[in-house]
């Protein structure tokens, strides 16, 4: 950053280091410390580094001043986001922060870098962190049969892992949201909290197969109501059989081989062709 200050015939140029990167996680687990890092560089002819300051909101929580002893200082704060330790040099400054135990709280952290006088030019950047335990894995879909019949009812279930705040689940069928009654809009079930206060979510889908296509695609989308929202999803496909009796070969516990299923499919197709040929004349009358 360059600022030109004109006093009569004199021009004073005040420059500051450039902040090249500010690493603040988007989400932070309140059971763990959050690690924040500010990276900066001095350009040619920049004055020496004067200080690096960290703020939580408007409260200063940490300061690094290389020319002082000790060079680092931690400031207590009653608003949460206190610093436990820091490690800084002329190019970066890293701190570890204790997060409040209130989920879905949004915190802002600012890194401010200033250079030596006489003008003490300053640059700063701010990023936000939301206190949440996000889903670490995609949800799991269970109950997907190998093959389904046209007109068959299928019951699927989608379950998430433990998180906080708990996720809301929406089903999509062939890319379109599940059709629900008004009272079913928020029909996601949520478990009791575990020893860490985390909950898992689940939601069932009862689907009647009524498509002429060979596949039905379903997607389970789990969204945590954080800011910004955190989304994970899982996909599955239902294979629609063309033979009305094919599903008996894929029933649970059946020892039928893939070869035997293939023979059954072929026989069904040949039978259909024969019947069609025999009665095609009647169908045209």
Coordinates of N, CA and C in Angstrom, one line a residue, residues 36 42 48 75 125 178 199-200 228 272:
X36 N -4.7 -20.2 13.1 CA -4.8 -19.1 12.1 C -3.4 -18.6 11.7
X42 N 7.7 -8.0 2.5 CA 8.1 -6.6 2.3 C 8.6 -6.4 0.9
X48 N 11.1 -1.3 7.7 CA 11.1 -2.5 8.4 C 9.7 -2.8 9.1
X75 N -3.4 -10.9 24.7 CA -4.4 -10.0 25.4 C -5.6 -10.9 25.8
X125 N -6.4 -7.6 6.8 CA -7.3 -8.5 6.1 C -8.2 -9.1 7.2
X178 N -38.0 -34.4 -3.8 CA -39.0 -35.3 -3.4 C -40.3 -34.5 -3.2
X199 N -25.1 -34.6 17.1 CA -26.3 -35.4 16.7 C -26.1 -35.9 15.3
X200 N -26.7 -37.0 15.0 CA -26.8 -37.5 13.6 C -28.2 -37.4 13.1
X228 N -21.3 -20.0 5.9 CA -22.3 -20.5 4.9 C -22.7 -21.9 5.1
X272 N -41.6 -62.8 -25.2 CA -42.4 -61.6 -25.5 C -42.4 -61.4 -27.0

